[in-house]
mmCIF file of C-alpha atoms in Angstrom:
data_model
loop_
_atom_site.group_PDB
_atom_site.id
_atom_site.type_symbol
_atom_site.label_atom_id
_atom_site.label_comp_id
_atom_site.label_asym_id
_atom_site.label_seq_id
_atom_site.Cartn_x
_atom_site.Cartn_y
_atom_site.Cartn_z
ATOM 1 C CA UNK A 1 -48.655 9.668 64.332
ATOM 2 C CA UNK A 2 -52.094 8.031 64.108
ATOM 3 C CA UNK A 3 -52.431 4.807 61.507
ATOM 4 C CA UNK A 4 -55.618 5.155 59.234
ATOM 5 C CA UNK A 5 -58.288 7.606 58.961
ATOM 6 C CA UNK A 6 -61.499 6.623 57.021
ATOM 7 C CA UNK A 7 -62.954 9.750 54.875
ATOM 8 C CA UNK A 8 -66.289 8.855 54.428
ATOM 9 C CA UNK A 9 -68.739 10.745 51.936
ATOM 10 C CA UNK A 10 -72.126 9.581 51.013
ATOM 11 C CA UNK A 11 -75.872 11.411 50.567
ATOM 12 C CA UNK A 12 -77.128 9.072 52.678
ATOM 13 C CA UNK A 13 -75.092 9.801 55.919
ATOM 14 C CA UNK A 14 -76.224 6.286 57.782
ATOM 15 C CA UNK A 15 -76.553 4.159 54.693
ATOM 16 C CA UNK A 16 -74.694 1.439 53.136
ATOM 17 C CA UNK A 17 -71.242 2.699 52.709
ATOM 18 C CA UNK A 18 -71.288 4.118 56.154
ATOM 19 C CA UNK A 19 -72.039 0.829 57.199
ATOM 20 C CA UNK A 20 -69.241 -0.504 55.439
ATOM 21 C CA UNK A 21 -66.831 2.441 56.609
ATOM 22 C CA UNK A 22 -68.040 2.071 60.088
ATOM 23 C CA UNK A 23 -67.194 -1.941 59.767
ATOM 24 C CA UNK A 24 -63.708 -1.130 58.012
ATOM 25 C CA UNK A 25 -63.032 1.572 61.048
ATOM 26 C CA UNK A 26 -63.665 -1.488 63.549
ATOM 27 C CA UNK A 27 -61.398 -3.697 61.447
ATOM 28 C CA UNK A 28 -58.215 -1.621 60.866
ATOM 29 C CA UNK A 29 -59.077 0.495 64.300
ATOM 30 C CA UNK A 30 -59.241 3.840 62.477
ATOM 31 C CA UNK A 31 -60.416 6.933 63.051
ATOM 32 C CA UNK A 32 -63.198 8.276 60.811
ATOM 33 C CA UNK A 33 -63.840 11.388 59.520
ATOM 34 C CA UNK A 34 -67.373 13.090 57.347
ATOM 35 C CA UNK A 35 -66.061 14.879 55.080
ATOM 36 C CA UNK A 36 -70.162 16.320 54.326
ATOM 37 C CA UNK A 37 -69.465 17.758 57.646
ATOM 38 C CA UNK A 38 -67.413 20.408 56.933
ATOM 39 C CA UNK A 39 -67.378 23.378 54.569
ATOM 40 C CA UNK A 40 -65.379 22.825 51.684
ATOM 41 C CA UNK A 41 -65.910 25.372 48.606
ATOM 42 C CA UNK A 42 -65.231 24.662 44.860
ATOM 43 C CA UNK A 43 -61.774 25.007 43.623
ATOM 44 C CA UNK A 44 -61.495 28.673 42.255
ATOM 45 C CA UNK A 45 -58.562 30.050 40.414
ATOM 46 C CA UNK A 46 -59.181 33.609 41.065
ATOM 47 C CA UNK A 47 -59.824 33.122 44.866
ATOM 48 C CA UNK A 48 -56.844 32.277 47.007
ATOM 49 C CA UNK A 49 -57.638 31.927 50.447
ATOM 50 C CA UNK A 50 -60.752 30.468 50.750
ATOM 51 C CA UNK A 51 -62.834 30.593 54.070
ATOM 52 C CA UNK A 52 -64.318 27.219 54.619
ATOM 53 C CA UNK A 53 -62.516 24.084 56.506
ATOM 54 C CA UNK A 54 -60.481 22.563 53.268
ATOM 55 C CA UNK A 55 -57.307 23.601 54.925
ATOM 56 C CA UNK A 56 -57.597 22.898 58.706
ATOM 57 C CA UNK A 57 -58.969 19.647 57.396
ATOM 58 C CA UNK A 58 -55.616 19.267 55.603
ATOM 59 C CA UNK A 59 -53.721 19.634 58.430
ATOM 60 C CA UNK A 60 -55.760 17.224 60.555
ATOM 61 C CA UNK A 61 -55.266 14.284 57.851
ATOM 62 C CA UNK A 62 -51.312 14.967 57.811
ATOM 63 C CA UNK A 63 -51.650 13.524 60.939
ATOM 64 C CA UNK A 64 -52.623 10.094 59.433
ATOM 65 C CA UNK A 65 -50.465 7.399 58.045
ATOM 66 C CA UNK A 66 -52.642 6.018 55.949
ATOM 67 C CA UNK A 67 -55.889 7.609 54.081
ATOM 68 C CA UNK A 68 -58.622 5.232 53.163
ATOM 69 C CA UNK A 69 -61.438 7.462 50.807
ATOM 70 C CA UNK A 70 -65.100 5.600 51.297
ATOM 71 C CA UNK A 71 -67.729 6.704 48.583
ATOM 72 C CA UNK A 72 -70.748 5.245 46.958
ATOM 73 C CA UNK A 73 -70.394 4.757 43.267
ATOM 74 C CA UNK A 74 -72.557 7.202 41.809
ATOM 75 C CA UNK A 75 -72.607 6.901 37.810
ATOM 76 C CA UNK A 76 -69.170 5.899 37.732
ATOM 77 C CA UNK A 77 -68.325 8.489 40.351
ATOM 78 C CA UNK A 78 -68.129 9.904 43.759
ATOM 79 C CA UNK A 79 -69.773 12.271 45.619
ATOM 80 C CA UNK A 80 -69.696 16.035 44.786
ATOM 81 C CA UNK A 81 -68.025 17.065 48.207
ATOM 82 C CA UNK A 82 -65.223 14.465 47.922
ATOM 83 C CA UNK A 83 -64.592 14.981 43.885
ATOM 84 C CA UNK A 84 -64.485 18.912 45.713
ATOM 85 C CA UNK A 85 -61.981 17.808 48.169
ATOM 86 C CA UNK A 86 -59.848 16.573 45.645
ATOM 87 C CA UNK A 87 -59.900 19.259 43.418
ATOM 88 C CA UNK A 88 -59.064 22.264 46.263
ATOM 89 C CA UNK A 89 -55.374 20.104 46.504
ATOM 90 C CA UNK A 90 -54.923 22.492 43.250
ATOM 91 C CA UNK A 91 -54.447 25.302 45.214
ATOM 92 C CA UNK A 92 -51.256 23.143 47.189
ATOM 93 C CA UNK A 93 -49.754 22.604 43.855
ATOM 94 C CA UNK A 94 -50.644 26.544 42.631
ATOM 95 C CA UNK A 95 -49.306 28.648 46.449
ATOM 96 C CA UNK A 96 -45.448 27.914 46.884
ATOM 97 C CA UNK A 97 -46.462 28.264 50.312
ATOM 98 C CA UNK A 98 -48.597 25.381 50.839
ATOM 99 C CA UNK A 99 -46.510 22.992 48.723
ATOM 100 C CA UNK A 100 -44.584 21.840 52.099
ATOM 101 C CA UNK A 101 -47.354 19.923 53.143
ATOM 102 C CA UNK A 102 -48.433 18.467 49.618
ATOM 103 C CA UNK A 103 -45.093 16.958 49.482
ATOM 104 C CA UNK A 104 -45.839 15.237 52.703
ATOM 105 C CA UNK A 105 -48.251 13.420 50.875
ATOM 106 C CA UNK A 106 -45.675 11.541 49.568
ATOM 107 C CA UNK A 107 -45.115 9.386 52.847
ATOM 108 C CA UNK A 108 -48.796 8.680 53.093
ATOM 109 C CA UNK A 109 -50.808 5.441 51.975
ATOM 110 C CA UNK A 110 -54.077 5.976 49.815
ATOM 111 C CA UNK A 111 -57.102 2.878 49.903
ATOM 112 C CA UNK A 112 -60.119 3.218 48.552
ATOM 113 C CA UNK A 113 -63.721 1.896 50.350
ATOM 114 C CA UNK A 114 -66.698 1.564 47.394
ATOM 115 C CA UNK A 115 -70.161 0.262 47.929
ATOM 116 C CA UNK A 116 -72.645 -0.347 44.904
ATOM 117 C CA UNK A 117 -75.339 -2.242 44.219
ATOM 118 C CA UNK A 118 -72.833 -4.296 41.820
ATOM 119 C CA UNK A 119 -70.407 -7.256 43.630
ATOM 120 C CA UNK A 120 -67.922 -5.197 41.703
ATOM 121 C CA UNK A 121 -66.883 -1.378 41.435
ATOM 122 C CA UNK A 122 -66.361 -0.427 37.832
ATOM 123 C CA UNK A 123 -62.890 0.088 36.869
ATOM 124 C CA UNK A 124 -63.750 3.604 35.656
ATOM 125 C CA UNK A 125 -64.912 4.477 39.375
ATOM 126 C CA UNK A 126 -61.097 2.582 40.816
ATOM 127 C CA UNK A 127 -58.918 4.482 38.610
ATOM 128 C CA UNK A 128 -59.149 8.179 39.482
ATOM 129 C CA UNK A 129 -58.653 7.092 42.952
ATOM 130 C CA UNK A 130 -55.025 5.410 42.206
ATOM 131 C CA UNK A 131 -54.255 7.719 39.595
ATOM 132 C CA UNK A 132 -54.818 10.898 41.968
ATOM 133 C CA UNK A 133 -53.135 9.253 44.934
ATOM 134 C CA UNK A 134 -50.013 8.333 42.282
ATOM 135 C CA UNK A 135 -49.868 11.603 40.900
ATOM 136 C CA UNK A 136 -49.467 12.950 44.414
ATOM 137 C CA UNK A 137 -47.041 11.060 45.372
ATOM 138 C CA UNK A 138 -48.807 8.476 48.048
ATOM 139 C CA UNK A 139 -48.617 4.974 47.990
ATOM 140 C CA UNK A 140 -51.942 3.549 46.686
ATOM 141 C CA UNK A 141 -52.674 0.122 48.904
ATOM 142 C CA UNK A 142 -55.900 -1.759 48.250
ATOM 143 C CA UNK A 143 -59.710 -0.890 47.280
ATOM 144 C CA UNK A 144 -61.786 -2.752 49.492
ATOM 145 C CA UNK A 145 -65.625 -3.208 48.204
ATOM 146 C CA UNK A 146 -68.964 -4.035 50.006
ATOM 147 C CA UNK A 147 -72.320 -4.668 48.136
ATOM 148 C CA UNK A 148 -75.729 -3.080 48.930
ATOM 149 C CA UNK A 149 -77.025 -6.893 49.907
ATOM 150 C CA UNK A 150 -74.097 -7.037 52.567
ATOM 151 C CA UNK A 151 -72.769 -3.851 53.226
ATOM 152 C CA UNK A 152 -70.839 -4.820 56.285
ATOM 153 C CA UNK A 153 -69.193 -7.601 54.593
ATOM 154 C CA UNK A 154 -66.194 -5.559 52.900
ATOM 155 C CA UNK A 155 -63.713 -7.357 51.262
ATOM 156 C CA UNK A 156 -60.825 -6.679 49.008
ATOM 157 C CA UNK A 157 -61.748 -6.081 45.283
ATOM 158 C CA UNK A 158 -59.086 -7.119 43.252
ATOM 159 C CA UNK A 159 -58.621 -4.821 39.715
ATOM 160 C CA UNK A 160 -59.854 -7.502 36.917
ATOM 161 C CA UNK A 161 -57.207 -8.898 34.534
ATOM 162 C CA UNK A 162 -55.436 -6.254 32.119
ATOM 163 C CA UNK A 163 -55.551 -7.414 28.520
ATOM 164 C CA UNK A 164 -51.970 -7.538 27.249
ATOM 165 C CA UNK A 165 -52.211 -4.737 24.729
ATOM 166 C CA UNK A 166 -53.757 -2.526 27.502
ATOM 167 C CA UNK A 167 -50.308 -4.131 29.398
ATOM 168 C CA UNK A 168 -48.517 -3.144 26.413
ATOM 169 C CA UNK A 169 -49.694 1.007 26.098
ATOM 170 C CA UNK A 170 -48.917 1.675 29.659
ATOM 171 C CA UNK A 171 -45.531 0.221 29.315
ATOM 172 C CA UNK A 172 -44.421 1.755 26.208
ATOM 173 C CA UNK A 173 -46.238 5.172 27.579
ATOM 174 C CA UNK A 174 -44.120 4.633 30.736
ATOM 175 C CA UNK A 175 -40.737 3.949 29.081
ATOM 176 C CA UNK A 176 -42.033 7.288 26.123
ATOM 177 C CA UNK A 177 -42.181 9.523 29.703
ATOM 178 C CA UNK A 178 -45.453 9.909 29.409
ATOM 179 C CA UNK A 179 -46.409 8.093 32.647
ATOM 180 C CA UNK A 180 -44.907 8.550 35.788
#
């Protein structure tokens, strides 16, 4: 089984954060994939086998220990094709037959690589990245962040201090069942 796998998204295919995915690929001796290379349709309730590379793509990644997603923050958010790759794991959780290999998600390790012209990500950009990877299952490991000034300078961004009533909700939502 290989170790880490970098999926790398960005409109500017040799800019900043593939830079900084190219320097994290060195570091951890990944393997990197662009995922604006292949074909991936919109999620579509009506269709259910789609003909584009989604699923072959799938069954690459299984491969990989370890995922590590590498986007630009745009407005608070990534790119269209990865928000599009996340979305078309509906269809693992909708066919019974596909669910085998969603649940072998849950022995996998999630990161997340973010560039911006900020020394920080925003929070809001962080958390649907550990709250997908959580709600399916894999092990959510570190966000790493590079600024546009130094892109190949990636270092570990750290989530800011939690007030203690924010502390408070997700522990009393936790114990209420209403987080998992």
């Amino acid at each position: 089984m290989n170790q880490h796998v970098i999926i790398f998204s960005s409109a500017r295919s040799q800019g900043n954060t593939r830079q900084a995915a190219d320097t994290l690929a060195r570091h951890l001796g990944a393997q990197f994939i662009d995922l604006d290379a292949y074909q991936i349709n919109p999620y579509r309730y009506d269709i259910r086998e789609q003909s584009d590379d989604f699923r072959a793509l799938i069954t690459r990644l299984l491969e990989f220990d370890h995922w590590v997603f590498a986007s630009p923050v745009y407005w608070y958010n990534t790119t269209p094709q990865m928000k599009a790759f996340f979305d078309r794991l509906t269809e693992y959780m909708d066919q019974p037959q596909l669910r085998s290999q969603l649940r072998q998600l849950r022995t996998k390790q999630a990161s997340l690589l973010s560039t911006s012209y900020t020394e920080r990500a925003p929070q809001a950009f962080v958390d649907p990245f550990i709250h997908t990877a959580t709600y399916l299952g894999m092990q959510f490991v570190t966000h790493y962040h590079a600024g546009a000034a130094d892109p190949e300078s990636v270092v570990v961004q750290y989530p800011k201090r939690q007030m203690w009533w924010r502390k408070l909700y997700a522990l009393l939502n936790t114990q209420a069942g209403l987080i998992r």
